[in-house]
Every structure is written in structure tokens, then in C-alpha cells.
Coordinates of C-alpha atoms in Angstrom, one line a residue:
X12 CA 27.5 1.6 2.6
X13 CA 25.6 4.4 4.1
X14 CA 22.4 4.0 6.3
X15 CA 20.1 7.0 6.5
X16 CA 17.6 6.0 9.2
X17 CA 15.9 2.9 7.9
X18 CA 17.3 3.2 4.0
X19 CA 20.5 1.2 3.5
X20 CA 22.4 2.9 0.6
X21 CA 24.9 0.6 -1.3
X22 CA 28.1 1.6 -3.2
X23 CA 29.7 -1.1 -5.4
X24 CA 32.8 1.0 -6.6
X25 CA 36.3 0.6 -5.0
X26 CA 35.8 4.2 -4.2
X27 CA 32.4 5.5 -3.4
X28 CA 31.2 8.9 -3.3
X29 CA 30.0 10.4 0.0
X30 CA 26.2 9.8 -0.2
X31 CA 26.4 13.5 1.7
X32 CA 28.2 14.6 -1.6
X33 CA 25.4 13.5 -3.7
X34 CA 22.6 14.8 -2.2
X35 CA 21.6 18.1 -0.2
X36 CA 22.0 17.5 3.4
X37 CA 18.3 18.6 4.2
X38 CA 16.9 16.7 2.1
X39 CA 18.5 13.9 4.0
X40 CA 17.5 15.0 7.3
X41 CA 14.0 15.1 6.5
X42 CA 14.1 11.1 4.8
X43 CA 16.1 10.1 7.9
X44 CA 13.4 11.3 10.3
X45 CA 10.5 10.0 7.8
X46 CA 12.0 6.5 7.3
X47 CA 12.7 6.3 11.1
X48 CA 8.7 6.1 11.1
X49 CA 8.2 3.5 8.4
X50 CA 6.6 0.2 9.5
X51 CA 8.3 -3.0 9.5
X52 CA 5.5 -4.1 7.1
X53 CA 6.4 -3.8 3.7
X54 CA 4.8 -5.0 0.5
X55 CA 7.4 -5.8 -2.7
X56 CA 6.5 -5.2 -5.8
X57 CA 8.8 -5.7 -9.2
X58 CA 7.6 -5.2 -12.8
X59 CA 9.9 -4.9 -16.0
X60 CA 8.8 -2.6 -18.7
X61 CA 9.9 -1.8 -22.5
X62 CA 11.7 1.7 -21.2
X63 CA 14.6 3.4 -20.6
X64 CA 15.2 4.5 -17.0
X65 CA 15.8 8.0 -17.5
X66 CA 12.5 8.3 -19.4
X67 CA 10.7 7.5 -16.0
X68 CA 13.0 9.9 -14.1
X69 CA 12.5 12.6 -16.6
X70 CA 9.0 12.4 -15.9
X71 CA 8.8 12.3 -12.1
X72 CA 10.6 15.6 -13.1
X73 CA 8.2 17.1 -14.8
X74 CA 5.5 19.2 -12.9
X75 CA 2.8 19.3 -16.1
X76 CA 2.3 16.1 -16.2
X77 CA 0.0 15.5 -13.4
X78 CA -2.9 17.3 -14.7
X79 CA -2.8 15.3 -17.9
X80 CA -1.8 11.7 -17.2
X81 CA -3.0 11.7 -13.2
X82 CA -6.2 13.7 -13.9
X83 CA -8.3 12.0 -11.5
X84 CA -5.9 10.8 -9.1
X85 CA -3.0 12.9 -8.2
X86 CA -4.0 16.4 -9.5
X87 CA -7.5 16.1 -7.8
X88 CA -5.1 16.1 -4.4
X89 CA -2.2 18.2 -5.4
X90 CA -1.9 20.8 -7.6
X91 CA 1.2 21.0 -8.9
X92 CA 2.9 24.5 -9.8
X93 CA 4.9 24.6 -13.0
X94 CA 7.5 27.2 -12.6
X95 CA 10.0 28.0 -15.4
X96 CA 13.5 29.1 -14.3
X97 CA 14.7 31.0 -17.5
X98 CA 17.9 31.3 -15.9
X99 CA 18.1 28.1 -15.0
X100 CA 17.6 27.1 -18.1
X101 CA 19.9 29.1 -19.8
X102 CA 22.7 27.7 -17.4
X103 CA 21.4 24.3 -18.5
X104 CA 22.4 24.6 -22.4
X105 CA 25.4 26.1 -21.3
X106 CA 26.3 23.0 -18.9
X107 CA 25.6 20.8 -21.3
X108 CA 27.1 22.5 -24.0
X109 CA 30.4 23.0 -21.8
X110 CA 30.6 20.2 -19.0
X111 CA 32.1 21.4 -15.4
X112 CA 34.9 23.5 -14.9
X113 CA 35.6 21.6 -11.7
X114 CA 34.9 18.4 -9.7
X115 CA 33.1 21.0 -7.3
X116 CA 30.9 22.1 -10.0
X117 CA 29.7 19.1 -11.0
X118 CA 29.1 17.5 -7.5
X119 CA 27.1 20.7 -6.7
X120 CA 25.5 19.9 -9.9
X121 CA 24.9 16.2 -8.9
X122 CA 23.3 17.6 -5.2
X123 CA 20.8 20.0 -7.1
X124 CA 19.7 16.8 -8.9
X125 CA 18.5 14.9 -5.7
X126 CA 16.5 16.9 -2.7
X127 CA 13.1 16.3 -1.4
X128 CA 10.5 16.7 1.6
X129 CA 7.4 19.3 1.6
X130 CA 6.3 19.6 -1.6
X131 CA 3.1 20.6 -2.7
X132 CA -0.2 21.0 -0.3
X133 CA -3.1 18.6 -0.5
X134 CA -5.9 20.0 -1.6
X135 CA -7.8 17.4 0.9
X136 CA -6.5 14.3 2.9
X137 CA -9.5 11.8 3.3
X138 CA -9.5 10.3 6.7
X139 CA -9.5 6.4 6.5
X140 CA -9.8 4.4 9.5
X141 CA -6.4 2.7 9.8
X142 CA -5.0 6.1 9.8
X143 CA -5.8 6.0 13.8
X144 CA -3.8 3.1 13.7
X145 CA -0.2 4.4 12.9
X146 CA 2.3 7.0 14.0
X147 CA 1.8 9.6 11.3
X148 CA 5.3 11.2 10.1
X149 CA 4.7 15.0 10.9
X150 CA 1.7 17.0 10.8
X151 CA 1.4 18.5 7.7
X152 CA -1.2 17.8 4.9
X153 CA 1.5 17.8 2.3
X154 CA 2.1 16.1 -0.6
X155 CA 5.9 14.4 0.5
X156 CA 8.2 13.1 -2.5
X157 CA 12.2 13.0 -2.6
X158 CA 13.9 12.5 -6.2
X159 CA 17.5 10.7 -5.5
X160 CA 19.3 10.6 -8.6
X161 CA 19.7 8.5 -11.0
X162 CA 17.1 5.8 -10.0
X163 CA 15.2 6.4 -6.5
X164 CA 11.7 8.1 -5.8
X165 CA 9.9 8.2 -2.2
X166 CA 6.5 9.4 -2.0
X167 CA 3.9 9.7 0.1
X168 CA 0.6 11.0 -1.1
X169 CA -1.3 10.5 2.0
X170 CA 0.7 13.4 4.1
X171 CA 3.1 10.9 6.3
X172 CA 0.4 7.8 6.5
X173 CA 2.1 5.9 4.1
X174 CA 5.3 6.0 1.3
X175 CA 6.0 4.2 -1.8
X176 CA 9.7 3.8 -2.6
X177 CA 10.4 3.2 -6.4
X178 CA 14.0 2.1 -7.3
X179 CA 14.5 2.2 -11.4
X180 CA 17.3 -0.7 -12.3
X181 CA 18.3 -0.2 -15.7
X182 CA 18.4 -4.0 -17.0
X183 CA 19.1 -2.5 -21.3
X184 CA 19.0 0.6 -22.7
X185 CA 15.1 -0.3 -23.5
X186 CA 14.4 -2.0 -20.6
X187 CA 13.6 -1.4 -16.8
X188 CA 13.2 -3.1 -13.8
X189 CA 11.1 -1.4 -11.3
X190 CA 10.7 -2.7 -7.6
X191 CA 8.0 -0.9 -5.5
X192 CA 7.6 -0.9 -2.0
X193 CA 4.6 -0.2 -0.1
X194 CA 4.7 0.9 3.8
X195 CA 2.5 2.7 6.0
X196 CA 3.4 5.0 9.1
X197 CA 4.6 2.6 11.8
X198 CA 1.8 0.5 13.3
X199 CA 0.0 1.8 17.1
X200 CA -0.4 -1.7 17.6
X201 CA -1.0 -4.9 15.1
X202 CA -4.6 -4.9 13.6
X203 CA -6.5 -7.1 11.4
X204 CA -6.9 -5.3 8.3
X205 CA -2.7 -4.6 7.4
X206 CA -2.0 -6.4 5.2
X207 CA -5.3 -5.3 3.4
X208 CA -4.0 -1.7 3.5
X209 CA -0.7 -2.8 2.0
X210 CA -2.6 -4.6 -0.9
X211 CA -4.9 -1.5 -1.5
X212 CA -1.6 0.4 -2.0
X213 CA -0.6 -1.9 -4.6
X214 CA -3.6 -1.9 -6.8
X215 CA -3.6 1.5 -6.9
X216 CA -7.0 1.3 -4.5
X217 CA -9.4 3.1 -2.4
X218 CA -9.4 0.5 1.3
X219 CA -12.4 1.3 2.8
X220 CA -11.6 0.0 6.8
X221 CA -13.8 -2.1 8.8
X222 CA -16.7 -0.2 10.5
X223 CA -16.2 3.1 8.1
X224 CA -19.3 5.1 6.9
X225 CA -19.1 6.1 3.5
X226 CA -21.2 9.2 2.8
X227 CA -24.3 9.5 0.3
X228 CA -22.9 9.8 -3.4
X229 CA -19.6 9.1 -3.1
X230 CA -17.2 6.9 -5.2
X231 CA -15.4 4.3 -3.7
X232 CA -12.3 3.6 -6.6
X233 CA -11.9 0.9 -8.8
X234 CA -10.4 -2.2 -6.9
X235 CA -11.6 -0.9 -3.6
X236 CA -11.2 -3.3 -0.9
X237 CA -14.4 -2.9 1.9
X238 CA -13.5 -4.3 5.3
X239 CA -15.9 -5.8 7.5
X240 CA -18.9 -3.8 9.0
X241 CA -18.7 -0.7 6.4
X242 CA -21.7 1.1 5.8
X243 CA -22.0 2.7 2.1
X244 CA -24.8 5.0 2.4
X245 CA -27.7 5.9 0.0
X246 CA -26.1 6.3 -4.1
X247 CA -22.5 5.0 -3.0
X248 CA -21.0 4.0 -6.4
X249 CA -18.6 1.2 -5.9
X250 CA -16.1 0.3 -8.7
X251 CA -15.2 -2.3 -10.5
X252 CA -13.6 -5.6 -9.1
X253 CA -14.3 -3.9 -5.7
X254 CA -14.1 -6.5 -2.6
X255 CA -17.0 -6.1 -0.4
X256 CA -16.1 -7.8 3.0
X257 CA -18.5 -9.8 5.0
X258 CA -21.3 -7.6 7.2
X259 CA -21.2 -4.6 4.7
X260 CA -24.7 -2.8 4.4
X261 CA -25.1 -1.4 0.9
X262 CA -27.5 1.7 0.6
X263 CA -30.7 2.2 -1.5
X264 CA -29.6 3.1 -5.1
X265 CA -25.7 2.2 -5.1
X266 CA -24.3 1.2 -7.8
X267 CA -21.9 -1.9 -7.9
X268 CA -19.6 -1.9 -10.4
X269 CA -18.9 -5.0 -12.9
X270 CA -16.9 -8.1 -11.6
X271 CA -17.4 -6.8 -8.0
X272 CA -17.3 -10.1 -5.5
X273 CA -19.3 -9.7 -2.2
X274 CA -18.8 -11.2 0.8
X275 CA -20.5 -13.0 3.3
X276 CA -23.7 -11.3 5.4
X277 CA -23.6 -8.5 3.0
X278 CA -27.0 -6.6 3.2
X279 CA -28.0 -5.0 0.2
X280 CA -31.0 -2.3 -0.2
X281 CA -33.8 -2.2 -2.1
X282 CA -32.4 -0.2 -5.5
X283 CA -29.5 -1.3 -5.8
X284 CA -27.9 -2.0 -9.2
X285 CA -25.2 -4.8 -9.1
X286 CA -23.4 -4.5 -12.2
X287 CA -22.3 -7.7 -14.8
X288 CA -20.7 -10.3 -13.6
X289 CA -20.9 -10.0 -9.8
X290 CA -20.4 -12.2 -7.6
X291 CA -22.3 -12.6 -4.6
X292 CA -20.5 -14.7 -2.6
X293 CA -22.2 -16.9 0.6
X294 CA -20.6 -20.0 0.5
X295 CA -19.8 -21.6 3.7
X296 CA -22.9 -19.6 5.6
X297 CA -24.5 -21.3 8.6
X298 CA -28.0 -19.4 7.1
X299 CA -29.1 -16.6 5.1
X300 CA -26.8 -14.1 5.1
X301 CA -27.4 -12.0 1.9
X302 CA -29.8 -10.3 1.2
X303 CA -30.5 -8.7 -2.4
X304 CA -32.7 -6.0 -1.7
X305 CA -35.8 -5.7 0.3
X306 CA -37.8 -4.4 -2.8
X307 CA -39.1 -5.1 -6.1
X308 CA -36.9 -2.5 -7.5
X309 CA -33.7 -4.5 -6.6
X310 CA -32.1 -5.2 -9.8
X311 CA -29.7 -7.6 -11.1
X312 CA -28.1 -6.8 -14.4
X313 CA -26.9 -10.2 -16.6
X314 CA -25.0 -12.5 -15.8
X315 CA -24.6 -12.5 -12.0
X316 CA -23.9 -15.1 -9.9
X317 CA -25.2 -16.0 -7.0
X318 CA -23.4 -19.1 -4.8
X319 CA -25.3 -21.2 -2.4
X320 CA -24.0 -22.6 1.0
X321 CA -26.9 -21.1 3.2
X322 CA -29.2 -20.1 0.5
X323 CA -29.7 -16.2 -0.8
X324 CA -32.4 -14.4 0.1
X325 CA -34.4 -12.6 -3.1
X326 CA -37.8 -10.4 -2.7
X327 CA -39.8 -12.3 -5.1
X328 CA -40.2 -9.3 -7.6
X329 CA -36.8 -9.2 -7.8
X330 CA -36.1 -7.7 -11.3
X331 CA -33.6 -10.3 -11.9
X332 CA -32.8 -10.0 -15.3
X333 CA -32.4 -13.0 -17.8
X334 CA -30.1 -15.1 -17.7
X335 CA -29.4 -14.4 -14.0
X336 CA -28.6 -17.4 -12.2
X337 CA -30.0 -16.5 -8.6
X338 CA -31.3 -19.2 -6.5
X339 CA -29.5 -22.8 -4.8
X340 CA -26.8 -24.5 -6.1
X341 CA -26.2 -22.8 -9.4
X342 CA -22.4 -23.0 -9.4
X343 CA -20.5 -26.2 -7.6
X344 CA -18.5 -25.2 -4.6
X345 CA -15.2 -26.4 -6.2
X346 CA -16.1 -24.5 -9.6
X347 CA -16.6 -21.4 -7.4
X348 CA -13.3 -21.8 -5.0
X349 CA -11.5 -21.9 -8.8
X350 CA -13.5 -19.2 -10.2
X351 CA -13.5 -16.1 -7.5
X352 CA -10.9 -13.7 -6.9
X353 CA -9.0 -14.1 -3.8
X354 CA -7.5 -11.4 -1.7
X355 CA -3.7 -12.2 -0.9

């Protein structure tokens, strides 16, 4: 067993290799210092998928990938340099043509196989609110990753806010297990949105924090999770199955994307488009909290839903397109508890 600031590494054979022989000492350093900042937090994911292992490893390998398969993600953030090593790979054939002269060879082989730290620049780091709200690791708007072979990738996309750690268990030879774990930069202090962070992570999402402004125009990422007291200005585009927290004012001319849920006390301006198969949630309101629009050109596209508990508040031009169901008591209270999403 070998513990490299927060990672525990675990050997089963009678005689274990030196972790220190497997992977470049620097490279260790550097993951020490950056797990030593990790929160105590952490979100556990596990999926199991029809591939090998070494497919996925292969892959994290390759540096032309990005700009195909993470088009609008990744390689909007970091642009990856492929380099090509001609010697490299001339020493690669011969390797595999001839094996290792000696046990040194092929550990220094092993070592050149697993490194990490500073890798790319970002091209931009948005600044979310809950980044104030942890001990960054470092200063530097980097793209960090470290590659420990076989079966172990650490990332963080966010410049030292936050890290995934993906661990590849072989379960067949067609056949992976693959636990994810999600963990910001170690908290300041405990605050309310956390574990809503963690879950953004997860999906994949944008996490819009409580009291953020989000400027004119921009999109807010499918799945985005919208905390409390946001404020998404004129032609925000919000994606679909977005969670719009309670107190969230909604620009003129945003678009809301299709099977969006709103919160409670959500304010939403005249132009707005809420997309098919919204749903506007007010149950369990001591009055009128939503309000869809505040002009006749609010519009309402089929089939949203509207849930009374406190009733909603619609300008009575409302372009509210048939079949909407907007007014009181359209859907039961237990039908709706069954029917919304619910963040975990």
C-alpha cells in the first residue's frame, strides 16, 4: 500500500512494485500536493460498458480526439497540440517487435507510461460563484490531467476548482467497470449549494450558483442546475432539462429549453419562449409566485404544464398555445410529486 497525499494505492501481489518505480517522481509530487487540496465531499459514480479497458486508455492518449468527439466541450477550453515523435515512434515498433533488454528498460518504459500535471492552457476559465468558496489548487489556468497506467485518469478541467478521478476495472475482455469520482477544491467553509455542484459535475452540467448574473445571449448547458436568486439576462438560452431554482428572474426573449422544471417564485419576462414540456412548478406556494411574462408576447409552446398550489399568474393575452394546460389545479399534487424530476 502506498499513500500519495489523499490517494491510497493498493497492491494485491505478494511482491509489489514500488509505486515510485512505476511512475515518474514529478508527476507524483505534483498529485500529492493537488490531492492534499481535494474536499472531503466526494460524489461516486460507477457505470459498466460493452468495452475493453485499454480502448478507453488508448483514447485518453490520444491528443486528436478532442476536436472531434469533445467539439463543444473540451476543445472550446483547451486546445490540444498533437505532436508526432517520429523517433519515438520508431523506438515503439522496435519495442514491441523486441521486448526489453533489461528489467530497467522496461520499468523505465512502464514510468514513461504514467506522468501528469500542467497540461495544456485554457483558452478561458468561466468564473462560477462557488469557486470563492474553495481553496483552489495552484494558480494556473491550466488544463490538469495525470494518466497512471493501466487504469487511472485525474483531471481537472476547471484549473484546480475541481477533479474527476476515473478508475477503469477490467470485469472481461469486453467489458468495463468504470467508477467516477467527483470533488471540488477543498471547501472555505460549508455552503448550501455543494452538493448541487457535485451533481452538476456528474451530469456533465453548467451549475449556475445562487445570486449569479448570467450575461445577455449566453447559453447555459444542457442539464444546467440554476440556484436560488440567479439572474439570466435578456436572450439567455437555457437548455434542456435545466433546473431553474426558486427566485430566478428570467430575461425578455430567453429561451427555455424542452423538459426544463422551474422552481418556485421564478419571474419570467415578457418574450420569453418556454420550450415543450416544461414544467412550471409552484406547488406548496403561500401566493403567486410565478409569473409567465408580463406581456402579450409571452409564449407557451405545447404541452406545458403549469401546477397550482398558490395559483400562476398569466397576462391575459398570453399566447398560450393549444393544448396548454395553464391555469388551477390542472395536475393533482400527488400526480405531480410522481411526475417531476427531483434533484438528489
Amino acid at each position: 500500500m502506498a499513500c500519495i497525499g489523499n490517494l491510497v494505492f493498493v497492491s494485491v501481489s505478494a511482491d509489489p512494485l514500488p509505486l515510485q518505480a512505476q511512475v515518474s517522481l514529478p508527476a507524483l509530487d505534483m498529485l500529492r500536493r493537488a490531492s492534499e487540496q481535494f474536499d472531503s465531499d466526494v460524489l461516486v459514480a460507477t457505470f459498466e460498458a460493452n468495452f475493453n479497458w485499454k480502448l478507453a486508455y488508448e483514447n485518453l492518449r490520444d491528443a486528436l480526439h478532442p476536436r472531434f468527439v469533445h467539439a463543444r466541450t473540451l476543445a472550446r477550453q483547451v486546445k490540444v497540440q498533437v505532436q508526432m515523435d517520429d523517433a519515438g515512434i520508431v523506438d515503439a515498433h522496435r519495442y514491441h517487435a523486441q521486448g526489453s533488454a533489461s528489467q530497467a528498460e522496461h520499468l523505465a518504459r512502464l514510468r514513461s507510461l504514467s506522468d501528469g500535471g500542467l497540461n495544456e492552457p485554457l483558452q478561458s476559465l468561466p468564473h462560477y460563484a462557488w469557486h470563492d468558496k474553495v481553496e483552489r489548487f495552484g494558480n494556473d489556468d491550466w488544463y490538469l490531467d495525470w494518466l497512471l497506467y493501466p487504469t487511472l485518469h485525474i483531471a481537472s478541467g476547471s484549473g484546480g476548482y475541481s477533479f474527476i478521478i476515473a478508475h477503469h476495472q477490467p470485469v472481461s475482455a469486453q467489458r468495463t467497470e468504470l467508477t467516477v469520482y467527483y470533488v471540488t477544491a477543498r471547501k472555505k467553509h460549508r455552503y448550501a449549494t455543494s452538493d448541487a455542484v457535485l451533481l452538476a459535475h456528474l451530469q456533465g452540467a453548467e451549475m449556475v450558483a445562487a445570486g449569479a448574473i448570467v450575461g445577455a445571449h449566453c447559453d447555459i448547458a444542457y442539464n444546467a442546475w440554476i440556484g436560488t436568486a440567479a439572474v439570466l439576462e435578456h436572450g439567455a438560452k437555457i437548455g434542456a432539462s435545466a433546473w431553474i431554482d426558486a427566485g430566478v428572474f428570467v430575461g425578455a426573449q430567453a429561451v427555455i429549453g424542452s423538459h426544463a422544471t422551474l422552481g418556485r417564485r421564478v419571474d419570467i419576462a415578457a418574450e420569453v419562449r418556454v420550450g415543450k414540456r416544461c414544467t412550471v412548478h409552484v406547488r406548496d406556494c403561500y401566493r403567486s409566485d410565478i409569473a409567465v411574462g408580463t406581456h402579450h408576447l409571452a409564449t407557451l409552446r405545447t404541452p406545458v404544464v403549469i401546477i397550482d398550489g398558490g395559483s400562476p399568474r398569466l397576462p391575459q393575452r398570453c399566447q398560450a398555445a393549444t393544448p396548454c394546460l395553464c391555469g388551477r389545479r390542472i395536475v393533482p399534487a400527488a400526480a405531480a410529486s410522481s411526475a417531476l424530476p427531483r434533484r438528489t
